[in-house]
Tab-separated table of C-alpha atoms in Angstrom:
chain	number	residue	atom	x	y	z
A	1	UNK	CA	138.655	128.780	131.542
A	2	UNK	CA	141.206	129.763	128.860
A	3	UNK	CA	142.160	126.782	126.653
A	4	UNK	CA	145.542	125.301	125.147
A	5	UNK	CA	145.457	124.611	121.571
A	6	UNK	CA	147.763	121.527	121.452
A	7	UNK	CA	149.730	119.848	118.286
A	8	UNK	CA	150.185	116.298	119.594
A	9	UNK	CA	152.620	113.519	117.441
A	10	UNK	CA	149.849	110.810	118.067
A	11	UNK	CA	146.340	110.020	119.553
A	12	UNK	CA	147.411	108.099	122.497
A	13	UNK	CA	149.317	110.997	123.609
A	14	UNK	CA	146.162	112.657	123.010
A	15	UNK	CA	144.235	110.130	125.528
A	16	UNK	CA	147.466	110.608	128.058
A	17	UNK	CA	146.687	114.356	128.541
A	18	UNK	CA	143.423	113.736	128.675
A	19	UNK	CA	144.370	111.047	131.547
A	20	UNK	CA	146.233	113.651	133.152
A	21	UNK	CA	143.179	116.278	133.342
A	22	UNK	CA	141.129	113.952	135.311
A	23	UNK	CA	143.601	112.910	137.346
A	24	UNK	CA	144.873	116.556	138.169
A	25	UNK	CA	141.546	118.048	138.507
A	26	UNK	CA	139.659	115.206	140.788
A	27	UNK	CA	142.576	113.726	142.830
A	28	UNK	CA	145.089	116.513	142.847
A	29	UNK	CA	143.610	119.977	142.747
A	30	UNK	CA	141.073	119.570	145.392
A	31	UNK	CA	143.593	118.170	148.109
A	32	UNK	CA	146.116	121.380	147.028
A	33	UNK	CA	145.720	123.842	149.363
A	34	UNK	CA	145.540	121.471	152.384
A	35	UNK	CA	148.244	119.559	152.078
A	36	UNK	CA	150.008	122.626	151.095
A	37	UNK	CA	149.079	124.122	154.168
A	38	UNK	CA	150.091	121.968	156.523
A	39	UNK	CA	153.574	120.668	154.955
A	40	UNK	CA	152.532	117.329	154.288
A	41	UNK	CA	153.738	115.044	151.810
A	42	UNK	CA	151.321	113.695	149.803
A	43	UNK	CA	152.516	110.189	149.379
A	44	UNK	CA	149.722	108.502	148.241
A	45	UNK	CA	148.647	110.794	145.709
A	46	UNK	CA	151.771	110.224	143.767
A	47	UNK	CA	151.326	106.794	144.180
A	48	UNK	CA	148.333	107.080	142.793
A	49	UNK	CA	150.237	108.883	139.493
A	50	UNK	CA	152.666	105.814	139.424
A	51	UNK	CA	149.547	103.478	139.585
A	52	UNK	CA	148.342	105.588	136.027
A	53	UNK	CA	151.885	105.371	134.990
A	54	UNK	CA	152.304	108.900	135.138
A	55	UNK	CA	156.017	108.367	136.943
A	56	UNK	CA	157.841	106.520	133.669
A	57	UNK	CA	156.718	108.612	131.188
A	58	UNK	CA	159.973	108.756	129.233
A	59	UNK	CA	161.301	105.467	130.022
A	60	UNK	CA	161.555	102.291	128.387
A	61	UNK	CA	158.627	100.167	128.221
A	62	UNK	CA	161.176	97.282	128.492
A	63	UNK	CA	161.538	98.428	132.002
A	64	UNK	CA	157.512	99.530	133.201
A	65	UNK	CA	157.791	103.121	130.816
A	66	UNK	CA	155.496	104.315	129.181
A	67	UNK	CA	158.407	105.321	126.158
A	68	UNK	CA	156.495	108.362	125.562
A	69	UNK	CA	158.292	111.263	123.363
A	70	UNK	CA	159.908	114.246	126.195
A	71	UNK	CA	157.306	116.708	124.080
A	72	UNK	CA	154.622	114.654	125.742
A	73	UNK	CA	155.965	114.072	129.198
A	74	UNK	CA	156.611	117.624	129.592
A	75	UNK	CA	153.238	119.027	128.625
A	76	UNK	CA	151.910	116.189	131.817
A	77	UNK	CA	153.824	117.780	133.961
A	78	UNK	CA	152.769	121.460	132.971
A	79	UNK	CA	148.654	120.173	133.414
A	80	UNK	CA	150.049	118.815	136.676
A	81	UNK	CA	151.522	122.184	137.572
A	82	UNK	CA	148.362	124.032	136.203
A	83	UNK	CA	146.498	122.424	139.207
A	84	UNK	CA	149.562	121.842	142.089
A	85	UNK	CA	152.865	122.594	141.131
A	86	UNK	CA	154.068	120.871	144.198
A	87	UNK	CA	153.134	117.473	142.408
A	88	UNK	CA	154.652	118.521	139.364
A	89	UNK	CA	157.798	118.949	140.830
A	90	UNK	CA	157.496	115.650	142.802
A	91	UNK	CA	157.112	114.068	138.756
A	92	UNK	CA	160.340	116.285	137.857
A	93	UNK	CA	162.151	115.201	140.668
A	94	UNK	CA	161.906	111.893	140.289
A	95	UNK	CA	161.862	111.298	136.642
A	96	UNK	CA	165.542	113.518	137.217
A	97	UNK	CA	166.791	110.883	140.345
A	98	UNK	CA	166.047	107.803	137.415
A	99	UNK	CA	167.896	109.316	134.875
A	100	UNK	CA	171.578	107.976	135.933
A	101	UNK	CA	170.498	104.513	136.514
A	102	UNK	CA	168.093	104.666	133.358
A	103	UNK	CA	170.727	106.131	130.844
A	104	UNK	CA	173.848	105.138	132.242
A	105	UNK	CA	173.526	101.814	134.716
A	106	UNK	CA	174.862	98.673	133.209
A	107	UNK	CA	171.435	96.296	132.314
A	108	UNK	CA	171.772	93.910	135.224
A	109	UNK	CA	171.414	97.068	137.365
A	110	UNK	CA	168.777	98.627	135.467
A	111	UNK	CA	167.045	94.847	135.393
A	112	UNK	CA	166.866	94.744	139.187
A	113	UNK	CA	166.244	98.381	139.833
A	114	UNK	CA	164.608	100.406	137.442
A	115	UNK	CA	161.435	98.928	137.136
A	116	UNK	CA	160.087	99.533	140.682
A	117	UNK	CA	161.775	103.381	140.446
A	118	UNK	CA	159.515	104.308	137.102
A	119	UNK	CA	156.408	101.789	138.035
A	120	UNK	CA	155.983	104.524	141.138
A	121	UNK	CA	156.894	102.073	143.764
A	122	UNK	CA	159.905	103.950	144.690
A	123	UNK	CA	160.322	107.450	145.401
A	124	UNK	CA	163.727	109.030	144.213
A	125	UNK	CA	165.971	111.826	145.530
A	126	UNK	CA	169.240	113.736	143.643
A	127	UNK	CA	171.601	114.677	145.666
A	128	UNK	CA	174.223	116.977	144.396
A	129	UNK	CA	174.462	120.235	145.719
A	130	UNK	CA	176.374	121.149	149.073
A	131	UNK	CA	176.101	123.811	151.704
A	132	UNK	CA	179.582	125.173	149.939
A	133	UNK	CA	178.807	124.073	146.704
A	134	UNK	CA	175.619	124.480	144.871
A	135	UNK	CA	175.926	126.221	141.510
A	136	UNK	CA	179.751	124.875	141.707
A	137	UNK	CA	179.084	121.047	141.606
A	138	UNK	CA	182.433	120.192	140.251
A	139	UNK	CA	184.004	121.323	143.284
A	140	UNK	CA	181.943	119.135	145.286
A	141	UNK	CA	183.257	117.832	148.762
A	142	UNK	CA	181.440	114.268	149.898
A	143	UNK	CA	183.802	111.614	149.477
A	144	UNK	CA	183.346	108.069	148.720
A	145	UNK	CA	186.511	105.887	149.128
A	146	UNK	CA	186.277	102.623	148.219
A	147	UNK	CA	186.834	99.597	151.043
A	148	UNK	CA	186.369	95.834	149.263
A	149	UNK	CA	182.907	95.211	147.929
A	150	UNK	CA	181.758	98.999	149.249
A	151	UNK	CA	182.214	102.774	149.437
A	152	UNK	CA	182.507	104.418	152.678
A	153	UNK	CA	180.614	107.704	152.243
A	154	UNK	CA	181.263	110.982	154.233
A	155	UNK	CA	180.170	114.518	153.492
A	156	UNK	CA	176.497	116.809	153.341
A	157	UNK	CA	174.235	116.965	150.787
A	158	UNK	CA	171.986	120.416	151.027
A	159	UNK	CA	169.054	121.551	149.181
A	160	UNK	CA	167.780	117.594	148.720
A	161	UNK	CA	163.964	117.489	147.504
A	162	UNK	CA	162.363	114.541	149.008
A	163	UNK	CA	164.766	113.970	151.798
A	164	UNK	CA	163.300	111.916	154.661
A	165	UNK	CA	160.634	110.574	152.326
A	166	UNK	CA	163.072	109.234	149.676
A	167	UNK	CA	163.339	105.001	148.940
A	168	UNK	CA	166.534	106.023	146.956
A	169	UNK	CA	169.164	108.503	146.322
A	170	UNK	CA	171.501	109.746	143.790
A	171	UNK	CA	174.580	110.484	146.193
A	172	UNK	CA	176.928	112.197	143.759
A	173	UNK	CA	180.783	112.183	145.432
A	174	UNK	CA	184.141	112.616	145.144
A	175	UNK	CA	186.005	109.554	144.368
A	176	UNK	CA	189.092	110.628	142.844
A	177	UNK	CA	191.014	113.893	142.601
A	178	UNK	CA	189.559	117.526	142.184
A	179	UNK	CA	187.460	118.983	139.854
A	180	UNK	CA	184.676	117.139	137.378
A	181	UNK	CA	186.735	113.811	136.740
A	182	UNK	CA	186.866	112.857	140.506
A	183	UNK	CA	183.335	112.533	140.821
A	184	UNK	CA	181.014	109.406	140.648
A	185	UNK	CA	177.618	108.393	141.409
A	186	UNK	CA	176.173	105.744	143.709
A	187	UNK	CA	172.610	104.544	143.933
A	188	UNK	CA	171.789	104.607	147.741
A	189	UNK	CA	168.745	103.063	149.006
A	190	UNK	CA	166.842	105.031	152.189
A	191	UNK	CA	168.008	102.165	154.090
A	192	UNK	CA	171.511	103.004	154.143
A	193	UNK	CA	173.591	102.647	157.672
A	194	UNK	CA	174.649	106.185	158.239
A	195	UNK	CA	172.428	108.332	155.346
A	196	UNK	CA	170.630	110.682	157.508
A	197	UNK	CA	168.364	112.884	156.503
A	198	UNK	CA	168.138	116.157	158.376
A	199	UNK	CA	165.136	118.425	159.950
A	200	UNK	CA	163.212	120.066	156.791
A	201	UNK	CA	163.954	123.391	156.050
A	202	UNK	CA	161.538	126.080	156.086
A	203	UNK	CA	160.563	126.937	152.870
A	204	UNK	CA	158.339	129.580	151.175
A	205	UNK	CA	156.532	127.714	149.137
A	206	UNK	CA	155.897	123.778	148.024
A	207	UNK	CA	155.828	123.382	151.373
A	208	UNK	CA	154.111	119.737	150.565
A	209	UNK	CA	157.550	118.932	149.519
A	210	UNK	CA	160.098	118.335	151.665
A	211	UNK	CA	163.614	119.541	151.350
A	212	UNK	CA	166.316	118.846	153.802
A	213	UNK	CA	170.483	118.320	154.283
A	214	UNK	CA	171.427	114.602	153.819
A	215	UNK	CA	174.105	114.187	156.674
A	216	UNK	CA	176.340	111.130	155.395
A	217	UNK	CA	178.480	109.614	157.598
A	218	UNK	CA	180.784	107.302	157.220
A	219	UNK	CA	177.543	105.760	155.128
A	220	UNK	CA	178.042	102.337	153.904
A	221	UNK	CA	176.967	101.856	149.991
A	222	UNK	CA	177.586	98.271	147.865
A	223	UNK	CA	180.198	98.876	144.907
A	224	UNK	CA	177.454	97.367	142.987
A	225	UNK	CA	175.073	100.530	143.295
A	226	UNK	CA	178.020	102.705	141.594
A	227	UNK	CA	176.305	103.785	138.225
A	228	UNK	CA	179.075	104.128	135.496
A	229	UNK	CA	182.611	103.800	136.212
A	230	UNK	CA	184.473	106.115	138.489
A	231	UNK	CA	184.870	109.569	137.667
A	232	UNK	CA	181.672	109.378	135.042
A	233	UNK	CA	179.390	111.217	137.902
A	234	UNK	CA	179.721	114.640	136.704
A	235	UNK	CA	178.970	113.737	133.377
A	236	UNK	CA	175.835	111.683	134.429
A	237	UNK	CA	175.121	114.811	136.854
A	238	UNK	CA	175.375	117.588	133.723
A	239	UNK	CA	173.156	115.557	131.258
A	240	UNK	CA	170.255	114.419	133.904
A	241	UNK	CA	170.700	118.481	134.347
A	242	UNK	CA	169.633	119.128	130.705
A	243	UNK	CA	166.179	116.863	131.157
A	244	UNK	CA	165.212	118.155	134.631
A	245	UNK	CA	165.685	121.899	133.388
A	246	UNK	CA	163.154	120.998	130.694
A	247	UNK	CA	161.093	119.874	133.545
A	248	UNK	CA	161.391	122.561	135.776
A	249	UNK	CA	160.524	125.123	132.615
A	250	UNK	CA	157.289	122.712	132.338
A	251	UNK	CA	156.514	123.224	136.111
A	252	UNK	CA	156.997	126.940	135.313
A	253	UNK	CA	154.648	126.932	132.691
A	254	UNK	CA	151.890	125.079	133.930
A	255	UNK	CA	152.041	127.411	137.407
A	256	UNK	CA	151.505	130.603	135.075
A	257	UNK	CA	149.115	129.052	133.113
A	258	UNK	CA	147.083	128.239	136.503
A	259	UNK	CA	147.610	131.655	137.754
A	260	UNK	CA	146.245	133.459	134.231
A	261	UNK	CA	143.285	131.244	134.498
A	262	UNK	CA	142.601	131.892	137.613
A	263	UNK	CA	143.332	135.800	136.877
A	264	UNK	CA	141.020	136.293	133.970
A	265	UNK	CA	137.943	134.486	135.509
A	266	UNK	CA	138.099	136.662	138.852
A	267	UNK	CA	138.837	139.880	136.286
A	268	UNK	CA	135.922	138.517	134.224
A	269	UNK	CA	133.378	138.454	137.333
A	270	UNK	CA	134.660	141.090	139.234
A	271	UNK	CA	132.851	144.393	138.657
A	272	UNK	CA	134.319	148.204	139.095
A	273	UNK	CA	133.542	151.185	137.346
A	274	UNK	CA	130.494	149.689	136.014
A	275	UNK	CA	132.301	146.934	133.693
A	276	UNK	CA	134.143	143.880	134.390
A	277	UNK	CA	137.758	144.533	135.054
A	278	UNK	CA	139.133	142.562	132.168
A	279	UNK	CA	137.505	145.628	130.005
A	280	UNK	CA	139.821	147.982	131.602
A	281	UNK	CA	142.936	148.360	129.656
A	282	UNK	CA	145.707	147.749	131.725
A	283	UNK	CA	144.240	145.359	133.173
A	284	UNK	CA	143.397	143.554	129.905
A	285	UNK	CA	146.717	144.362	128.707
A	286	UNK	CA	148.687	143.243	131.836
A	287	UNK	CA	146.729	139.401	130.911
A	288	UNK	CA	147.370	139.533	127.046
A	289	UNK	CA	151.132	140.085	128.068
A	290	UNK	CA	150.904	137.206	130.662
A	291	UNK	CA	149.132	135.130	127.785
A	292	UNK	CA	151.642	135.867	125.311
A	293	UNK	CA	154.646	135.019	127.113
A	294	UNK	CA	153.268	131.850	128.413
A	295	UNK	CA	152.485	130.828	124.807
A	296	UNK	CA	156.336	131.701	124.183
A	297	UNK	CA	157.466	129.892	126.857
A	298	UNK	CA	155.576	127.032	125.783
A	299	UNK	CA	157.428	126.925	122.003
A	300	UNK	CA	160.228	127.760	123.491
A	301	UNK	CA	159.749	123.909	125.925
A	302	UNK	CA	158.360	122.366	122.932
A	303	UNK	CA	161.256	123.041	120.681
A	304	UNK	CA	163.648	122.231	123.017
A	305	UNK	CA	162.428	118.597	123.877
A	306	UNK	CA	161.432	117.799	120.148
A	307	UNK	CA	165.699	118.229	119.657
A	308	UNK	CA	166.048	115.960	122.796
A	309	UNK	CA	163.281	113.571	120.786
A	310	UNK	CA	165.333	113.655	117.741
A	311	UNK	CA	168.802	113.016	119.359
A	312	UNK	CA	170.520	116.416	118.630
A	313	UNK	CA	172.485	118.594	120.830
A	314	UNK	CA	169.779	120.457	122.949
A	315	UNK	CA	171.754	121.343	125.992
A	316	UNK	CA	171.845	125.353	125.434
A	317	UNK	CA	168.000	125.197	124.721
A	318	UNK	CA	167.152	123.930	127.619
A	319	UNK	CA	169.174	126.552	129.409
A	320	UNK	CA	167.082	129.187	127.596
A	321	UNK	CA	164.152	127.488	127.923
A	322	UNK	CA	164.797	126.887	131.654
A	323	UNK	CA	165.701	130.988	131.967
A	324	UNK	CA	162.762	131.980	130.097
A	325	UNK	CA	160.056	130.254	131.305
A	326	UNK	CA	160.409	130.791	134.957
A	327	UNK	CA	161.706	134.209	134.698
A	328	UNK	CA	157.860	134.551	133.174
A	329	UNK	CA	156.217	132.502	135.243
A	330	UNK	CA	157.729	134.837	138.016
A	331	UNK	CA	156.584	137.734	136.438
A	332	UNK	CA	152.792	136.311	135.616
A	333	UNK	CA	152.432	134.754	139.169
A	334	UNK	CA	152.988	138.754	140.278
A	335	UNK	CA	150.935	140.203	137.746
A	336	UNK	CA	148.142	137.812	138.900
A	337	UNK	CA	148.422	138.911	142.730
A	338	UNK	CA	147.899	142.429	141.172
A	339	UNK	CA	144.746	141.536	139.060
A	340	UNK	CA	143.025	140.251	142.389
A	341	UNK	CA	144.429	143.278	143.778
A	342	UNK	CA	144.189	142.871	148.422
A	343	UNK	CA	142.346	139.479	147.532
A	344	UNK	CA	145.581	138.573	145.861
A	345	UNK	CA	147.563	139.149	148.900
A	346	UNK	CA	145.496	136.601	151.105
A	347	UNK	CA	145.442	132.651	150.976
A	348	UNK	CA	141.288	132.480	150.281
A	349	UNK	CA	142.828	133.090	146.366
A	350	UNK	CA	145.496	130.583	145.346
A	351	UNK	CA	147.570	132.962	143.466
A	352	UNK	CA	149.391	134.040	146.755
A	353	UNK	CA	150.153	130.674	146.873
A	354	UNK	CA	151.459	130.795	143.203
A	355	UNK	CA	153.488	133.770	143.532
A	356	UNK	CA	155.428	132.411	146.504
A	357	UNK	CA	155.730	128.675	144.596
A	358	UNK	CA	157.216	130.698	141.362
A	359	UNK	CA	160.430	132.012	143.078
A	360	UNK	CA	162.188	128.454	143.523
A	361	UNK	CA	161.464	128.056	140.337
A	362	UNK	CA	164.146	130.628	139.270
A	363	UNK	CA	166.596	128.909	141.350
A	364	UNK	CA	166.506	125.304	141.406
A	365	UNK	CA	168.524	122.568	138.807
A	366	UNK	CA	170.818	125.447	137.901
A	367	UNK	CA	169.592	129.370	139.136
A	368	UNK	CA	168.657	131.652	136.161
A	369	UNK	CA	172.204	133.371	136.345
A	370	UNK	CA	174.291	129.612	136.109
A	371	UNK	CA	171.870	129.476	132.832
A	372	UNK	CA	173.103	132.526	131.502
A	373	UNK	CA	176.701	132.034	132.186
A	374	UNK	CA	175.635	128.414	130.409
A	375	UNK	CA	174.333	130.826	127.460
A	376	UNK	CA	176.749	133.235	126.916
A	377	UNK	CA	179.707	130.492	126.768
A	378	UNK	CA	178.119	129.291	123.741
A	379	UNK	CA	178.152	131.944	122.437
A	380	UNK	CA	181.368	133.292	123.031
A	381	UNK	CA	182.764	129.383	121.622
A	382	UNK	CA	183.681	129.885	117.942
């Protein structure tokens, strides 16, 4: 199999990777396709990655982290996504739903909750988008008003990874007037008298991974679970954003990386004309391309969360890197199905698999077209 060349800031990241590759390649890979297949939810498995401490990566170690530098957590999650991406994304996901309590919670709150979220005890939802309001959270509609020591909340939540299988959510709603400064954030445990998670939708791919509407109504949440102050929620929203774009990217990258692997050892064994097809030109071509722009992709991620790492402004690089690196993996999970050629079409190969995974990609934490409104603003800013 094609190897990564990796610069690494220390040896114990070194041994985390490693970690990772036995983990991914004897717990995770060979359960893929099955649990893929049927739509199931592999709960244990990630508890299994909490158990290895796979779930806190970037956290505090005051708290259960593991404090490990975003350049590190993000090149776990692409070997995750090299061997399911569906798991990957599980990682994302929730690293992304601890984010507002972890950054921005006041340190009684993060004292009583954090440490079972990143220890991998509890399983954590975001839920921001609407079914009128995805790319345009600021306009969002679920309401929250406040009645003595709670918030009454009403409204929908659409698009919600891990709904139904959730121990917490991220409810971001409107407390105040319209637009960003109306909106806050409140900490909802699964429990919560009138959260309801919906039937599952129907997706494509990562069909391991549910996704479903949150119906709220009238749902009851304690004033104490509101992380920050009112009107701080699109604020908290935007910069957990930044991270899980960085995280999606990794996803991305790990998924092409799987699917060139698994390209160039069926062109390498696979015989026409009298030569393996990786001797033919385009075809050889078509994976140098694919191997290129993964290794971009890769600097691209890389650069990005060594800014985040030093504490400078890496907002717009993440949009880029976000854009880039699923646009590509897009593009390689294709070219793969064309490699196999009619064996790529069918589910014996995983790269049919791959190819359908790669589209969401492109679309969730902020579709490829938000990022290059996101891009071109910055630009245009003098």
């Amino acid at each position: 199999m094609p190897s990564v060349t990796r610069l690494l800031p220390t040896p114990e990241a070194h041994d985390l990777l490693e970690l990772t590759r036995e983990i991914a390649d004897k717990e995770l890979a060979p359960h893929a396709d099955d649990f893929e297949a049927r739509g199931e939810f592999p709960r244990e498995l990630i508890r299994t990655l909490g158990r290895s401490g796979l779930l806190g990566l970037p956290y505090s170690a005051e708290y259960g982290g593991a404090e490990q530098p975003y350049e590190v957590y993000l090149q776990v999650l692409e070997i995750l996504a090299s061997r399911w991406v569906g798991i990957a994304e599980t990682v994302s996901v929730h690293t992304l739903a601890c984010y507002p309590l972890a950054h921005h919670g006041t340190a009684e709150q993060r004292e009583r909750w954090l440490p079972d979220m990143i220890g991998g005890e509890l399983l954590g939802a975001y839920c921001l988008s609407e079914p009128a309001g995805g790319s345009d959270a600021a306009n969002l509609a679920t309401k929250a008003t406040r009645d003595g020591e709670t918030y009454r909340v009403s409204g929908t939540k659409a698009w919600i990874t891990h709904a139904g299988v959730a121990d917490f959510y991220n409810v971001f709603c409107r407390t105040g007037g319209p637009g960003p400064k109306g909106i806050s954030c409140l900490l909802a445990p699964a429990d919560t008298p009138g959260l309801n998670p919906q039937a599952r939708e129907k997706t494509m791919g990562l069909r391991s991974s549910p996704v479903a509407q949150i119906a709220l109504d009238d749902a009851v949440v304690p004033a104490e679970r509101l992380i920050g102050g009112e009107g701080e929620g699109f604020r908290i929203a935007m910069g957990a954003l930044d991270s899980g774009r960085l995280g999606i990217a990794a996803c991305a990258i790990g998924l092409a990386q799987g699917a060139l692997d698994y390209a160039v050892n069926y062109a390498r064994e696979r015989v026409q004309f009298g030569k393996p097809i990786i001797d033919l030109q385009g075809l050889g071509f078509l994976l140098a391309d694919a191997s290129t722009q993964i290794t971009a992709a890769r600097a691209l991620m890389l650069h990005a969360a060594r800014l985040r790492d030093a504490g400078l402004p890496y907002s717009i690089e993440a949009a880029k890197t976000k854009l880039f690196a699923t646009d590509m993996a897009m593009q390689v999970a294709t070219d793969a199905v064309q490699v196999l050629g009619g064996a790529g079409y069918v589910a014996d190969h995983p790269v049919e698999r791959y190819f359908r995974e790669a589209k969401v990609l492109q679309i969730v934490e902020g579709t490829n077209q938000i990022q290059r409104m996101v891009i071109a603003r910055s630009l245009a800013k003098d």
